[in-house]
PDB file of C-alpha atoms in Angstrom:
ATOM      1  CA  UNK D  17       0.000   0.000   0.000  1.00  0.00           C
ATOM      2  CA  UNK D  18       1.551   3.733  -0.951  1.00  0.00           C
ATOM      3  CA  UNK D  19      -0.855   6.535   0.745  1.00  0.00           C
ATOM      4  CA  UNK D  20      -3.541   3.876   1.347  1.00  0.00           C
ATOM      5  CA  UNK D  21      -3.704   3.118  -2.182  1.00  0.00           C
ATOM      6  CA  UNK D  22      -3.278  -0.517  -3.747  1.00  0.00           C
ATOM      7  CA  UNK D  23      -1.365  -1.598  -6.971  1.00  0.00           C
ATOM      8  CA  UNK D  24      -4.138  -2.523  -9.291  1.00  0.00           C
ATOM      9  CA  UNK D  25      -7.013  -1.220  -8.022  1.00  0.00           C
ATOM     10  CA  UNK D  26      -9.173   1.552  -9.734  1.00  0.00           C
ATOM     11  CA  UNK D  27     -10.117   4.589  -8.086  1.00  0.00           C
ATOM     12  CA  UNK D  28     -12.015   7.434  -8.848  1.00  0.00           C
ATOM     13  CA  UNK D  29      -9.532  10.816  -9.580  1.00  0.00           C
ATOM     14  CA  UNK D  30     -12.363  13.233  -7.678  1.00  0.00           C
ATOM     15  CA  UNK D  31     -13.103  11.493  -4.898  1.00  0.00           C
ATOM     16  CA  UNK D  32      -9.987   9.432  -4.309  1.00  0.00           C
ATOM     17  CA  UNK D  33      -7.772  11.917  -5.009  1.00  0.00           C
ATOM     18  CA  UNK D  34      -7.980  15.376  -5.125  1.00  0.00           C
ATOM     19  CA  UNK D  35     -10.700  15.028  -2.041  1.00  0.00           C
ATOM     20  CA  UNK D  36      -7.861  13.708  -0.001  1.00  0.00           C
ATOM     21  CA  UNK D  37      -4.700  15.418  -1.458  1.00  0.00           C
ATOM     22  CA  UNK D  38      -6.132  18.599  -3.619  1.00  0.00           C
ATOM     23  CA  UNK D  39      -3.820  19.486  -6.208  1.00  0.00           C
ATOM     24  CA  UNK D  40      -4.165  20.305 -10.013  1.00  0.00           C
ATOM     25  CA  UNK D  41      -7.246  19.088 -11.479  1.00  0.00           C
ATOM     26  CA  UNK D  42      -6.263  18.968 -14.996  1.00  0.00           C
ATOM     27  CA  UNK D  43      -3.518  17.644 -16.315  1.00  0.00           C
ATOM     28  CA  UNK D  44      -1.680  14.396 -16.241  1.00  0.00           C
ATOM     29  CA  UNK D  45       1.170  15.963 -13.162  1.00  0.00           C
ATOM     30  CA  UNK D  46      -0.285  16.816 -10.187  1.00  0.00           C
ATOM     31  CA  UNK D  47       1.515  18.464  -7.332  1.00  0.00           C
ATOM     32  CA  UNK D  48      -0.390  18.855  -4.034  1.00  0.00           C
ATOM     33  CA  UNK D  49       1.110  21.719  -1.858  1.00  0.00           C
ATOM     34  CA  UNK D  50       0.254  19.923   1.254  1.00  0.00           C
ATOM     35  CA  UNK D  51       1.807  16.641   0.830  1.00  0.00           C
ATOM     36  CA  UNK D  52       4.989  15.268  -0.069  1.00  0.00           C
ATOM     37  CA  UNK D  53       3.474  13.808  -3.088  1.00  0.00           C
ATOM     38  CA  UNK D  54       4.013  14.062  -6.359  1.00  0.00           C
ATOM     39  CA  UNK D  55       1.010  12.225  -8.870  1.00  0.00           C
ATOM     40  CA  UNK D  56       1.327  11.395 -12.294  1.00  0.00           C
ATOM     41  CA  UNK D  57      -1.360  10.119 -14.812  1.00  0.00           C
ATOM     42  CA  UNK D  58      -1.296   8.433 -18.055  1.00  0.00           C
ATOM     43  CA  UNK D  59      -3.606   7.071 -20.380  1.00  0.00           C
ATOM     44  CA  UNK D  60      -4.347   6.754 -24.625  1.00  0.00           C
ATOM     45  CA  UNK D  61      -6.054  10.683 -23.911  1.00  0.00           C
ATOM     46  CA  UNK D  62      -2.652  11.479 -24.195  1.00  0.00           C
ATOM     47  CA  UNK D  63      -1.649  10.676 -27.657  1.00  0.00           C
ATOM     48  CA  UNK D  64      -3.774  12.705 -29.039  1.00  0.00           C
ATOM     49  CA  UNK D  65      -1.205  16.052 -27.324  1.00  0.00           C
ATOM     50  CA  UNK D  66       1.937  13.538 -28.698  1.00  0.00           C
ATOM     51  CA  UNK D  67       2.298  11.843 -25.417  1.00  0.00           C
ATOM     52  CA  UNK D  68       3.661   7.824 -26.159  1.00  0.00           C
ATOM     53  CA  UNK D  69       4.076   6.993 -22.694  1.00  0.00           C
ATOM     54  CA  UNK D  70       5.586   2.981 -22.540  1.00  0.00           C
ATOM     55  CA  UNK D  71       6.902   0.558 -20.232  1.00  0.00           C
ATOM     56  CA  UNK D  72      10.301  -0.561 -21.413  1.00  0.00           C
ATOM     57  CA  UNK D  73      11.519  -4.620 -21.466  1.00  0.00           C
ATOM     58  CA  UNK D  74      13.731  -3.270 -18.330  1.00  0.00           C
ATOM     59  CA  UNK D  75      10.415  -2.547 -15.789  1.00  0.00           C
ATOM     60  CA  UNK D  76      11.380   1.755 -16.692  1.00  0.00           C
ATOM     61  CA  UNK D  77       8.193   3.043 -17.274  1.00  0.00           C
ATOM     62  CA  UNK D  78       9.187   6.427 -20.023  1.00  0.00           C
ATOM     63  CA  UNK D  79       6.505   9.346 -19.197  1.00  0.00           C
ATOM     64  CA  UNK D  80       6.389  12.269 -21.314  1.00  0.00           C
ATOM     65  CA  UNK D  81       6.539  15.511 -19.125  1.00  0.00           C
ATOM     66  CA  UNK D  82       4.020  18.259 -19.228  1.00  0.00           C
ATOM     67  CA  UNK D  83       3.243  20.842 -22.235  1.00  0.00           C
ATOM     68  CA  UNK D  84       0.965  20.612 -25.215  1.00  0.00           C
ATOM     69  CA  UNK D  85       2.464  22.880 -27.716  1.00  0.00           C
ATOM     70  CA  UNK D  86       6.293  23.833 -28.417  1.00  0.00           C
ATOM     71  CA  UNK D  87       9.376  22.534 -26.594  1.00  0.00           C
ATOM     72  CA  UNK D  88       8.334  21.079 -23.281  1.00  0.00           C
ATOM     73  CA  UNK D  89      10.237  23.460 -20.454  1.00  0.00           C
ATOM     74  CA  UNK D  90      11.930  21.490 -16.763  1.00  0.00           C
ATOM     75  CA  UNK D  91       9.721  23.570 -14.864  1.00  0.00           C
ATOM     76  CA  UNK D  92       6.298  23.370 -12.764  1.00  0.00           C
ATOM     77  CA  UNK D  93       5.143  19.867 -13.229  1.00  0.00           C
ATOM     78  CA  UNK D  94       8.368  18.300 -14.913  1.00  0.00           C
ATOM     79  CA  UNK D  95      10.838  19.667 -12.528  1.00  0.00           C
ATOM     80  CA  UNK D  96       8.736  18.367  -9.771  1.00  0.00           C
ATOM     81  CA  UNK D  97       9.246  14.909 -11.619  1.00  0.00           C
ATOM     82  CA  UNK D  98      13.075  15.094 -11.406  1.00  0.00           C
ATOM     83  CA  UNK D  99      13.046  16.560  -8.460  1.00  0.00           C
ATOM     84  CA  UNK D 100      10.958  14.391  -6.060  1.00  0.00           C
ATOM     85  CA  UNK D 101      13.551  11.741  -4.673  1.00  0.00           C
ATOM     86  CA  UNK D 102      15.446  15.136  -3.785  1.00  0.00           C
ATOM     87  CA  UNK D 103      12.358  17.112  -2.337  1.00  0.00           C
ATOM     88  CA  UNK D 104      11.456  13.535  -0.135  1.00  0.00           C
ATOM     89  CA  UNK D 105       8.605  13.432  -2.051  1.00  0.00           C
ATOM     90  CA  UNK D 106       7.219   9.978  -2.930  1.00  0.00           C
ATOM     91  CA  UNK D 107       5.509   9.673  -7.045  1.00  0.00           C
ATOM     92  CA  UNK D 108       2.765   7.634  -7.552  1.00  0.00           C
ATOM     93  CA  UNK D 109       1.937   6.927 -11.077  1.00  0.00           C
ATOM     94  CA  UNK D 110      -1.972   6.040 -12.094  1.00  0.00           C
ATOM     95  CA  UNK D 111      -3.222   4.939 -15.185  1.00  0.00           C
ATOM     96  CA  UNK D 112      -6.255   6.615 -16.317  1.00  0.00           C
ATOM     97  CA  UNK D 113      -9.159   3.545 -17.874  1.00  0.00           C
ATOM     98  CA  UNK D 114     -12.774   3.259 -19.141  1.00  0.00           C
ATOM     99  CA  UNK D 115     -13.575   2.312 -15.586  1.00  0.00           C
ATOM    100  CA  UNK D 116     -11.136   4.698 -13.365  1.00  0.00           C
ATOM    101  CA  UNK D 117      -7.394   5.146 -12.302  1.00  0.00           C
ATOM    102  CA  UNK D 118      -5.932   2.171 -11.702  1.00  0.00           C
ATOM    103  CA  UNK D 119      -2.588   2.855  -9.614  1.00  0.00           C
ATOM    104  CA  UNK D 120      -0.110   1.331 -11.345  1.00  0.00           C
ATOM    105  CA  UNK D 121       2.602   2.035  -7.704  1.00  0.00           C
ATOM    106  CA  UNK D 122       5.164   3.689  -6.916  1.00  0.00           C
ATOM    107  CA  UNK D 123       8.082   5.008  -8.753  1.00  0.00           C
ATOM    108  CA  UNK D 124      11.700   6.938  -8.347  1.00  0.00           C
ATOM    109  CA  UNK D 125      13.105   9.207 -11.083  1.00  0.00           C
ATOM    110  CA  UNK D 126      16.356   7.460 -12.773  1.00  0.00           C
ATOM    111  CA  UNK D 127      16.718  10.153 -15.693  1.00  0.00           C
ATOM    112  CA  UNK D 128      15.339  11.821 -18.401  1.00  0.00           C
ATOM    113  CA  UNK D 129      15.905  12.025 -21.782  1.00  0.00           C
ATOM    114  CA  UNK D 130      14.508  14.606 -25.050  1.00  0.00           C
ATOM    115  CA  UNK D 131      13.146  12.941 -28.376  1.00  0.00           C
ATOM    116  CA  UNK D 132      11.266  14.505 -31.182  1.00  0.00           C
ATOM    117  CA  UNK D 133       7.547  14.243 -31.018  1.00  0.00           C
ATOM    118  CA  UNK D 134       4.842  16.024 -32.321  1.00  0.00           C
ATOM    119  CA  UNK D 135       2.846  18.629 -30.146  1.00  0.00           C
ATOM    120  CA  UNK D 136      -1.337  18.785 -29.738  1.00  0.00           C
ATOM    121  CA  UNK D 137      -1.134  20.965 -33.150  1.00  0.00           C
ATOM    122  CA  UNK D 138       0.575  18.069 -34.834  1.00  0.00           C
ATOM    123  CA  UNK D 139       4.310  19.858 -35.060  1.00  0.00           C
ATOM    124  CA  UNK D 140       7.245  18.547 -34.073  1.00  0.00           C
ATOM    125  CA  UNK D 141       8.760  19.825 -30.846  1.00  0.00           C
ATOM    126  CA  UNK D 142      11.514  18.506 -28.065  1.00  0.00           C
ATOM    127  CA  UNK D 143       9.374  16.383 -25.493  1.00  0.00           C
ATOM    128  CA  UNK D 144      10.833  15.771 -22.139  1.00  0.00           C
ATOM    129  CA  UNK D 145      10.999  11.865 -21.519  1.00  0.00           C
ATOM    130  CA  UNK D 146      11.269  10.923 -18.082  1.00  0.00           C
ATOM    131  CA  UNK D 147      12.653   7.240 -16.816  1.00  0.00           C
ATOM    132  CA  UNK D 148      10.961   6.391 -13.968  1.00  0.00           C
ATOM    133  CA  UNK D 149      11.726   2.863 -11.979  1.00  0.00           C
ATOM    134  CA  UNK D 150       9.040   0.871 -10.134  1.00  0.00           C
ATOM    135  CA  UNK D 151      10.289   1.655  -6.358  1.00  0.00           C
ATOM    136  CA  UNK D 152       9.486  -1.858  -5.470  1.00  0.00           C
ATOM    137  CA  UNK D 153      12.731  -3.552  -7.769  1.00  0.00           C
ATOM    138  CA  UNK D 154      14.890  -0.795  -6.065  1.00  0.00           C
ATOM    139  CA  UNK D 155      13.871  -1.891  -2.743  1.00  0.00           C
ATOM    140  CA  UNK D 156      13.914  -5.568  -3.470  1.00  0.00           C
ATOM    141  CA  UNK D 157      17.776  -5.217  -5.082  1.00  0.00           C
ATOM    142  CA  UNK D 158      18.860  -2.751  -2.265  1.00  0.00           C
ATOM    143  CA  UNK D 159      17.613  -3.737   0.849  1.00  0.00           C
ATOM    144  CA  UNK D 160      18.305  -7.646  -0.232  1.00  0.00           C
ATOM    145  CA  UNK D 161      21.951  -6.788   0.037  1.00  0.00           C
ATOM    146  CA  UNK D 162      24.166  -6.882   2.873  1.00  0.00           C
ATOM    147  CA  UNK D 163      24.407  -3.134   4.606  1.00  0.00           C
ATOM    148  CA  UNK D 164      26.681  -1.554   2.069  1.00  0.00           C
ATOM    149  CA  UNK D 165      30.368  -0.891   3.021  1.00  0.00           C
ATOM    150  CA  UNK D 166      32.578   1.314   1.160  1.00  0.00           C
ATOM    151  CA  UNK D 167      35.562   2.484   2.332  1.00  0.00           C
ATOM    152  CA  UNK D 168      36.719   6.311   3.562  1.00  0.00           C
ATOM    153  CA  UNK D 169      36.329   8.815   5.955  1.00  0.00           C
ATOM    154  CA  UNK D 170      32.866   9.622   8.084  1.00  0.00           C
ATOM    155  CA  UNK D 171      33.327  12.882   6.174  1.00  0.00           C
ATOM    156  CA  UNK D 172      34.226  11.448   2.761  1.00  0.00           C
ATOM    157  CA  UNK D 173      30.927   9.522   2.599  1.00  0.00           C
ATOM    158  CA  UNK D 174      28.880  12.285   3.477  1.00  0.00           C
ATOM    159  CA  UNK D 175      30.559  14.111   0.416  1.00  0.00           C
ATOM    160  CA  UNK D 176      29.509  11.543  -1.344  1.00  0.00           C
ATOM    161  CA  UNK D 177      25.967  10.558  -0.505  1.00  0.00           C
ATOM    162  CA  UNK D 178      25.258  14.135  -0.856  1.00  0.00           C
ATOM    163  CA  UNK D 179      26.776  14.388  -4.503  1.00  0.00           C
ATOM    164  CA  UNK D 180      24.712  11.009  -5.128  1.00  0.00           C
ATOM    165  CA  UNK D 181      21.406  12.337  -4.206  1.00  0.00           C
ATOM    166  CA  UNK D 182      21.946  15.167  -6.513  1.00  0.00           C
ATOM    167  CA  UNK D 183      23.705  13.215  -9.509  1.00  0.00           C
ATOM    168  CA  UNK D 184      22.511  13.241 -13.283  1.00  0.00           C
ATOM    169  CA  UNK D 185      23.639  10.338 -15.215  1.00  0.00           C
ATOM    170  CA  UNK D 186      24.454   9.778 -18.537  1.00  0.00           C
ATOM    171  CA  UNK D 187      22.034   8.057 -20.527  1.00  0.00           C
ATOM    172  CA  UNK D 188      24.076   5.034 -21.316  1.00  0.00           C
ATOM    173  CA  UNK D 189      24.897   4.889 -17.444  1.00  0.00           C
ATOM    174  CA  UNK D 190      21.395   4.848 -16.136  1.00  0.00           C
ATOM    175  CA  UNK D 191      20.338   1.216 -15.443  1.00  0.00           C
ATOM    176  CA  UNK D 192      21.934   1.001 -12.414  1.00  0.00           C
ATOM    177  CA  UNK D 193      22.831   4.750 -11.116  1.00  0.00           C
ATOM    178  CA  UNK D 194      19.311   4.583  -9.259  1.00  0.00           C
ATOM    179  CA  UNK D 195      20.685   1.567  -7.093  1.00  0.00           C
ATOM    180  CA  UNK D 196      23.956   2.866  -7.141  1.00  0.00           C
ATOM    181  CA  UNK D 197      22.632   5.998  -5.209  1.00  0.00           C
ATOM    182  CA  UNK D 198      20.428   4.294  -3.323  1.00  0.00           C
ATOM    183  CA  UNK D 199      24.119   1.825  -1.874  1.00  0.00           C
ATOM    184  CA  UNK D 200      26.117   5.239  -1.537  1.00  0.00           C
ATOM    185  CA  UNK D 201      23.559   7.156   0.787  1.00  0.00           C
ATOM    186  CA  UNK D 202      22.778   4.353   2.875  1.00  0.00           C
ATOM    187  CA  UNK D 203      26.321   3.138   3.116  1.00  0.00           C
ATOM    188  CA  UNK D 204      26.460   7.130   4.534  1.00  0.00           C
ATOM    189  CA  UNK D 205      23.518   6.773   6.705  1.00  0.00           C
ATOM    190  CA  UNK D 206      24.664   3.424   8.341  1.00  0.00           C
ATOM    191  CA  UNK D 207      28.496   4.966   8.895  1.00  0.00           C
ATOM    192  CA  UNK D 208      26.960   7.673  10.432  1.00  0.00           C
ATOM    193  CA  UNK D 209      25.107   5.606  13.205  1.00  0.00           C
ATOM    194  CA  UNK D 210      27.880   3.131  13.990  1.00  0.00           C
ATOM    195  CA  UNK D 211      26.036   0.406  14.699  1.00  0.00           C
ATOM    196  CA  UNK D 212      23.236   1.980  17.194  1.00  0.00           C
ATOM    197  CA  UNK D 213      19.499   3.038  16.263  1.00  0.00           C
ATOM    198  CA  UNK D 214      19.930   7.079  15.853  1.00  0.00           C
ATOM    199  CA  UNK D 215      16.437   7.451  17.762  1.00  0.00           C
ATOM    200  CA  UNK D 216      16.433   5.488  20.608  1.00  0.00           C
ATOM    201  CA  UNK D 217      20.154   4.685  20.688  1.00  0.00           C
ATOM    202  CA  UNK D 218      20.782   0.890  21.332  1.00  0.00           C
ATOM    203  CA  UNK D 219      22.773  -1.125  19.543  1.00  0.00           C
ATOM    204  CA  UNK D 220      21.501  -2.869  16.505  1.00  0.00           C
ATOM    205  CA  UNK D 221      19.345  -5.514  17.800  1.00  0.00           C
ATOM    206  CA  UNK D 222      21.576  -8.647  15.933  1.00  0.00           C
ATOM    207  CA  UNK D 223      24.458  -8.825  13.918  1.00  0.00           C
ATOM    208  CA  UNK D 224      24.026 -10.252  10.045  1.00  0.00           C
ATOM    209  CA  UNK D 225      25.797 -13.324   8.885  1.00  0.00           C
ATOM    210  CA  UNK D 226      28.295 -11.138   7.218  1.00  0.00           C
ATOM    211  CA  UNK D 227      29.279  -9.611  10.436  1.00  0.00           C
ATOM    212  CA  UNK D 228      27.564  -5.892  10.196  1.00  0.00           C
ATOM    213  CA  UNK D 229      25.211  -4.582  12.591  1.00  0.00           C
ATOM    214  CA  UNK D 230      21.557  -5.107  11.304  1.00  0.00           C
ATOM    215  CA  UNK D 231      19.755  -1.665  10.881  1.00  0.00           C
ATOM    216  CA  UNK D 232      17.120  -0.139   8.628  1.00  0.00           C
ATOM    217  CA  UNK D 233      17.160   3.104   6.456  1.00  0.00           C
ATOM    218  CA  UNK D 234      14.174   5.411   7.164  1.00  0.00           C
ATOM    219  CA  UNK D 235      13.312   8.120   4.963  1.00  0.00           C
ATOM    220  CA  UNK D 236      11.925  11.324   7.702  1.00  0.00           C
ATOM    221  CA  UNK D 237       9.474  13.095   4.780  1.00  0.00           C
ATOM    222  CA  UNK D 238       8.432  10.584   3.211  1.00  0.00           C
ATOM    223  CA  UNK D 239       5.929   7.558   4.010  1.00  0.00           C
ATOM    224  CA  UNK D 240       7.588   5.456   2.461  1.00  0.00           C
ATOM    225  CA  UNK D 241      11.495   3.875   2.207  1.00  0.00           C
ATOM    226  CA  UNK D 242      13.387   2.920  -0.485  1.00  0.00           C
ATOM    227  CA  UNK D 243      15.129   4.258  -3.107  1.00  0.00           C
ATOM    228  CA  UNK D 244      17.603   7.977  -3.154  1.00  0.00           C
ATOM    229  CA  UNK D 245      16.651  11.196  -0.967  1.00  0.00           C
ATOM    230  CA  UNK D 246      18.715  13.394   0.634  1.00  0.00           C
ATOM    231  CA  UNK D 247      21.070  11.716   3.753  1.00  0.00           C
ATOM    232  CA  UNK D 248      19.794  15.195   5.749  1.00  0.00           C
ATOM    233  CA  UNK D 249      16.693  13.490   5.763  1.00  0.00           C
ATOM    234  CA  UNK D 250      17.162   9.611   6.801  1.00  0.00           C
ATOM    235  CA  UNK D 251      18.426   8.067   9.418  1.00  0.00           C
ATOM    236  CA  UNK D 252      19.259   4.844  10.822  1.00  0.00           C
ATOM    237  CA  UNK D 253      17.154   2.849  13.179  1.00  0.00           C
ATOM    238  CA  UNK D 254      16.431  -1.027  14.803  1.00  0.00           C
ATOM    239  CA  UNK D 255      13.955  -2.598  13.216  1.00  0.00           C
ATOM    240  CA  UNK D 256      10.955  -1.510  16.403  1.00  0.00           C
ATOM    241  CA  UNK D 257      11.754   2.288  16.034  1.00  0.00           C
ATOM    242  CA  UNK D 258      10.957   2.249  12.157  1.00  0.00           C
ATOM    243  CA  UNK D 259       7.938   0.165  12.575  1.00  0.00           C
ATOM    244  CA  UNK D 260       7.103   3.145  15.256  1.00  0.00           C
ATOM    245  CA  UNK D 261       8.109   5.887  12.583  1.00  0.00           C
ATOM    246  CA  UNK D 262       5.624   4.828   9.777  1.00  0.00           C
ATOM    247  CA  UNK D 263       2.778   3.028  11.940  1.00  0.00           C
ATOM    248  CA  UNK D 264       2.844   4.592  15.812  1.00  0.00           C
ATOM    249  CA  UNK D 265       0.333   6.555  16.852  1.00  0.00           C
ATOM    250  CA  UNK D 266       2.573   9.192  17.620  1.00  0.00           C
ATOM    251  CA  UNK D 267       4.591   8.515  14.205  1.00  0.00           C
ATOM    252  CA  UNK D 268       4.115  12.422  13.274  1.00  0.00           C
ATOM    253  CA  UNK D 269       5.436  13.723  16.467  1.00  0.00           C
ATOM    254  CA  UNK D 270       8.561  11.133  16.261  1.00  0.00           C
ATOM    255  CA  UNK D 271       9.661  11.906  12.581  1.00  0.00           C
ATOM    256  CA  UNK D 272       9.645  15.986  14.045  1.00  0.00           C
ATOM    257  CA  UNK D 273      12.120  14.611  16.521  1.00  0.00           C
ATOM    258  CA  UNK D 274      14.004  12.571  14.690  1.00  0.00           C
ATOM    259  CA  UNK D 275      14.221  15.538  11.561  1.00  0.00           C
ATOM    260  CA  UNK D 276      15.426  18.286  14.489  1.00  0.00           C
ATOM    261  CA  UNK D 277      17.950  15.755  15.498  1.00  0.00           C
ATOM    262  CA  UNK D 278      19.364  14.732  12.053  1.00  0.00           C
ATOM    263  CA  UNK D 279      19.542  18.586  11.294  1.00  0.00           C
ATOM    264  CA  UNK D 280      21.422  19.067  14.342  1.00  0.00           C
ATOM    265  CA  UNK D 281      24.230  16.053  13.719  1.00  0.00           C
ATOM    266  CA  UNK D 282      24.019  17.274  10.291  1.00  0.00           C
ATOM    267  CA  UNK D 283      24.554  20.992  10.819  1.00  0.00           C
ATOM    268  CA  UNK D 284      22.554  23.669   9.111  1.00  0.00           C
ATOM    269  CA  UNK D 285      23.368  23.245   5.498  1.00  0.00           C
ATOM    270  CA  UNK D 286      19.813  22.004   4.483  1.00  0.00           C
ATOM    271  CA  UNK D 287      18.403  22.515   1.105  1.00  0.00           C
TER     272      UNK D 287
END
C-alpha cells in the first residue's frame, strides 16, 4: 500500500484523489502543496497532445513531461518529476481507464531524456521523456543486500551521498545509477550511526551473517522507504523504532524529533 492506495485497483480521480490530497485538477502531473506527493497520470487521452508513454523490457516506465504545444520546459510539473527523490517526495503513477485510475505504484526518477515528437497541433517539438523505476525492484535489489560498506572517511561519505542524491547520469549509465545511489547514501547513513538506532540509541538488535550490525534506512518526509533522498533526511534505526516511525500513533510527532535531530548532527546546510 503507498498513501492507502493498492497496486491494481481503480479509483475514482475526484473522490480518491484530489478530495484527499487537492492538487491540479487537470492535467496528467499533479503536485499537491500539502503533501509530499508528487502524482502522475497516463492514459491513450494522451496521444492525441503527442504523449507515447511505454513501459520498457527493463520494468522503466518512459513518461512524457508536461506541455501541449512547443518545446516542453523542466519547470512546474516536470521539474517536480526530477526533483521528487530530492524534495522527499514519494511519485505515484496512475493509469487513467474506461472504468477509473488504476494505480499502477510507486516510482523513483532514474533520468530523463529529449526525443522529437509532435505537439497537440501536430508539429514537431523537443518532449521531455522521463525514466521512472518501479520503487518496489529498487527496494527488493537494495535492501536484499548486505548493509553496504565502502571504504573512507565519516566525512568522505557524506561528500559523497550528498553528490549522489543530486547526480545526473548519462544516458548510457542509467540502469543502475538509481541503485547505485540508493548503496552510496545508505552506506552514509549506516556509517553515520555506527552500529546503534539514531532514535532510541541501542545497539543494533543482531548482527548479520556477514558480520555488520543489522539496521534499517528510514526516509523522515516521506511515508515510504526505499530508493535515493537526501542523507539530511534519513536516518538509521532497529527494526521496532521504524515500525514506530511509519505506523505509531505518535509517528508524526517522532519523525519531528528525529528531523530536528538529524539537522542538528548534520549541521545547518539544508536545502
Amino acid at each position: 500500500m503507498s498513501w492507502g492506495f493498492e497496486k491494481g485497483r481503480t479509483y475514482n480521480r475526484r473522490a480518491d484523489i484530489h478530495a484527499r490530497f487537492k492538487g491540479q485538477q487537470q492535467g496528467g502531473i499533479i503536485t499537491p502543496a500539502e503533501h509530499n506527493l508528487v502524482i502522475i497520470v497516463t492514459g491513450e487521452k494522451g496521444e492525441a497532445h503527442g504523449y507515447s508513454d511505454r513501459r520498457r523490457s527493463d520494468g522503466v516506465f518512459e513518461y512524457f513531461g508536461e506541455g501541449q504545444r512547443g518545446d516542453m520546459q523542466m519547470r512546474a510539473g516536470n521539474k517536480a518529476i526530477r526533483e521528487h527523490a530530492e524534495n522527499g517526495k514519494d511519485l505515484l503513477l496512475f493509469a487513467q481507464t474506461k472504468e477509473g485510475y488504476r494505480f499502477d505504484g510507486q516510482f523513483v526518477y532514474e533520468g530523463h531524456h529529449i526525443e522529437r515528437a509532435p505537439d497537440t497541433e501536430g508539429n514537431m517539438r523537443d518532449a521531455i521523456v522521463f525514466e521512472l523505476r518501479p520503487l518496489e525492484s529498487v527496494i527488493e535489489t537494495v535492501e536484499a543486500e548486505a548493509i553496504p560498506t565502502i571504504e573512507g572517511s565519516l566525512a568522505a561519505l557524506r561528500e559523497r551521498a550528498l553528490a549522489a542524491s543530486r547526480a545526473e547520469p548519462a544516458r548510457g549509465e542509467r540502469a543502475a545509477n538509481v541503485f547505485e545511489r540508493s548503496r552510496v547514501i545508505r552506506s552514509y547513513v549506516f556509517a553515520r550511526a555506527k552500529g546503534k538506532c539514531e532514535d532510541c540509541g541501542h545497539g543494533a538488535p543482531f548482527v548479520t551473517a556477514k558480520g555488520e550490525p543489522f539496521l534499517e534506512a528510514h526516509h523522515i518526509r516521506r511515508l515510504t522507504d526505499g530508493g535515493p533522498d537526501d542523507p539530511r533526511f534519513m536516518i538509521a534505526l532497529c527494526p521496532n523504532c521504524h515500525r514506530r516511525a511509519h505506523f505509531g500513533r505518535d509517528a508524526e510527532v517522532r519523525n519531528q524529533e528525529m528531523l530536528a535531530y538529524v539537522h542538528l548532527i548534520e549541521g545547518n546546510d539544508r536545502p
